[in-house]
Amino acid sequence: MIVVISERATDAEVETLIKGIEARGVSAREIVGEEKRVFGLVGDVASIDAEALMRNDAVENVIRVSEPYKLSGRHFHPIDSVVEIAGPGGAEPVRVGAGNFLVAAGPCSVESEEQVLKIAQDVKRSGAGMLRGGAFKPRSSPYSFQGLGLDGLELLKIASRKTGLPILTEIMSPEYLSDFERDVDVIQVGARNMQNFTLLREVGRLGKPVLLKRGPSSTIEEMLMAADYLLMAGKAQVILCERGIRTFETATRNTLDLSAVPVLKKRSHLPVMVDPSHGTGYWDLVEPMALAAAAAGADGLVIEVHDQPSCALCDGQQSITPMVFDALMRRIERVRAAIME
Ligand code: PEP
Ligand code: MN
């Protein structure tokens, strides 16, 4: 971090500023130039709040030279991480990252035992490695279906036991942490909660695999800082998920930022999955963007599948049928083989 001193600053003000910085265990080395006084900060600058420094009258500018995220960054962890996900009742674990490709598929929301079980069996047959399904649903309207809550979690467990697929489902409140700790294999922190820092810290403490979805208006840097909140307790295994961001474009529900895949892979060691269902909002756009995500180097996909999309209680317009999913899985295999040649 480089601090450029204001021309109006007095020596006494600069001295107070530098003392404040060094009190945080960071050393400040002066670089004397022709026109400007500049200090290079050396040490663990994570504890220095660049915005607070900017508000100091003695400071003209603050330039960051290293990333504000650490634990999720490649700098301190150059090797790709693999997240290992335990299956139900001693089933073989599944893996994602470092060449392990994982597809999580299932309905947007758990609606009934029959529905979630049938879809789970279908997607398993087609090669999905994990069952997705919302029990607690973050809905824009308070009048929309909010999910079955803990009953939905019970239905996911039945489908998981009968198919051997691990469960991926979203947590919305710390109130249910112990239920998720006991019953869920991968805890999803949804896009709307990506910067719910209290929730991130609490989920991180459980030490379970977490799928962190990118906030609709979040930068990649903000996403990696959110991942650091999860990793701080030193236990969680984090999977990042690009699911589209909000732009001026209205032809799609969100703008799926596929360039986030190689950018995240360059900056972070964590596995990266892509959700083309929420990323586009339309079922017929799911396949091309899923294939493109695989081609871009994603470590996996999260796809909404429903046996009767027109009757779905949530996100039917972006859900593909089990038949379309099956054909998609064959094409994904071909794309993956092509990029590995
Ligand atoms: C979901 O996966 O069901 C979901 C609500 O996703 P997102 O948080 O990306 O909107
Ligand atoms: Mn959905």
CSV table of N, CA, C and O and ligand atoms in Angstrom, one decimal, residues 108 132 134 137-138 170 188-192 213-214 243 253 275 278 302 304 315, ligand 1:
chain,number,residue,atom,x,y,z
A,108,CYS,N,-35.7,-25.7,-8.5
A,108,CYS,CA,-35.4,-24.5,-7.8
A,108,CYS,C,-35.8,-24.7,-6.3
A,108,CYS,O,-35.1,-24.5,-5.4
A,132,ARG,N,-29.5,-30.3,-6.1
A,132,ARG,CA,-29.8,-29.0,-5.5
A,132,ARG,C,-31.3,-28.9,-5.3
A,132,ARG,O,-32.1,-29.6,-5.9
A,134,GLY,N,-34.1,-25.8,-3.2
A,134,GLY,CA,-34.3,-24.8,-2.1
A,134,GLY,C,-35.4,-25.2,-1.2
A,134,GLY,O,-36.5,-25.6,-1.6
A,137,LYS,N,-36.5,-20.2,0.6
A,137,LYS,CA,-36.3,-19.5,-0.7
A,137,LYS,C,-36.2,-18.0,-0.5
A,137,LYS,O,-37.1,-17.4,0.1
A,138,PRO,N,-35.2,-17.3,-1.1
A,138,PRO,CA,-35.2,-15.9,-1.0
A,138,PRO,C,-36.0,-15.3,-2.2
A,138,PRO,O,-35.6,-15.3,-3.3
A,170,GLU,N,-29.8,-23.8,0.2
A,170,GLU,CA,-29.5,-22.5,0.7
A,170,GLU,C,-29.9,-22.2,2.2
A,170,GLU,O,-31.0,-22.5,2.6
A,188,GLN,N,-25.4,-23.6,0.8
A,188,GLN,CA,-25.4,-22.5,-0.2
A,188,GLN,C,-25.6,-21.2,0.5
A,188,GLN,O,-26.6,-21.0,1.2
A,189,VAL,N,-24.7,-20.2,0.2
A,189,VAL,CA,-24.9,-18.9,0.6
A,189,VAL,C,-25.4,-18.2,-0.7
A,189,VAL,O,-24.6,-18.1,-1.6
A,190,GLY,N,-26.6,-17.8,-0.7
A,190,GLY,CA,-27.2,-17.3,-2.0
A,190,GLY,C,-26.7,-15.9,-2.3
A,190,GLY,O,-26.0,-15.2,-1.5
A,191,ALA,N,-27.0,-15.5,-3.6
A,191,ALA,CA,-26.5,-14.2,-4.1
A,191,ALA,C,-26.9,-13.0,-3.2
A,191,ALA,O,-26.1,-12.2,-2.9
A,192,ARG,N,-28.1,-13.1,-2.7
A,192,ARG,CA,-28.6,-11.9,-1.9
A,192,ARG,C,-27.9,-11.9,-0.5
A,192,ARG,O,-27.9,-10.8,0.1
A,213,LYS,N,-22.5,-17.9,-3.7
A,213,LYS,CA,-22.9,-17.3,-5.0
A,213,LYS,C,-22.6,-15.9,-5.1
A,213,LYS,O,-22.6,-15.2,-4.1
A,214,ARG,N,-22.2,-15.4,-6.3
A,214,ARG,CA,-21.8,-14.0,-6.5
A,214,ARG,C,-23.1,-13.1,-6.3
A,214,ARG,O,-24.1,-13.4,-6.9
A,243,ARG,N,-23.3,-16.5,-11.0
A,243,ARG,CA,-24.7,-16.8,-11.3
A,243,ARG,C,-25.4,-15.6,-12.0
A,243,ARG,O,-26.6,-15.4,-12.0
A,253,ARG,N,-32.5,-12.4,-17.5
A,253,ARG,CA,-32.8,-12.1,-16.1
A,253,ARG,C,-31.6,-11.4,-15.5
A,253,ARG,O,-31.7,-10.5,-14.7
A,275,ASP,N,-23.8,-21.1,-12.6
A,275,ASP,CA,-25.3,-21.4,-12.6
A,275,ASP,C,-25.9,-20.7,-13.8
A,275,ASP,O,-26.2,-19.5,-13.7
A,278,HIS,N,-30.0,-19.3,-13.2
A,278,HIS,CA,-30.2,-17.9,-12.7
A,278,HIS,C,-29.5,-16.9,-13.5
A,278,HIS,O,-29.8,-15.8,-13.7
A,302,VAL,N,-24.4,-25.6,-11.8
A,302,VAL,CA,-25.6,-25.7,-10.9
A,302,VAL,C,-26.7,-25.4,-11.9
A,302,VAL,O,-26.8,-24.3,-12.4
A,304,GLU,N,-31.0,-25.8,-12.8
A,304,GLU,CA,-32.4,-26.1,-12.3
A,304,GLU,C,-33.1,-27.0,-13.3
A,304,GLU,O,-33.2,-26.7,-14.5
A,315,ASP,N,-39.3,-20.3,-10.5
A,315,ASP,CA,-38.3,-20.4,-11.5
A,315,ASP,C,-38.6,-21.4,-12.6
A,315,ASP,O,-37.6,-21.9,-13.2
B,1,PEP,C1,-31.0,-20.6,-6.0
B,1,PEP,O1,-29.9,-21.2,-6.3
B,1,PEP,O2,-32.0,-21.2,-5.7
B,1,PEP,C2,-30.9,-19.1,-5.9
B,1,PEP,C3,-31.9,-18.4,-5.3
B,1,PEP,O3,-29.9,-18.6,-6.4
B,1,PEP,P1,-29.3,-17.1,-6.4
B,1,PEP,O4,-28.9,-16.9,-4.9
B,1,PEP,O5,-28.1,-17.2,-7.3
B,1,PEP,O6,-30.3,-16.2,-6.9
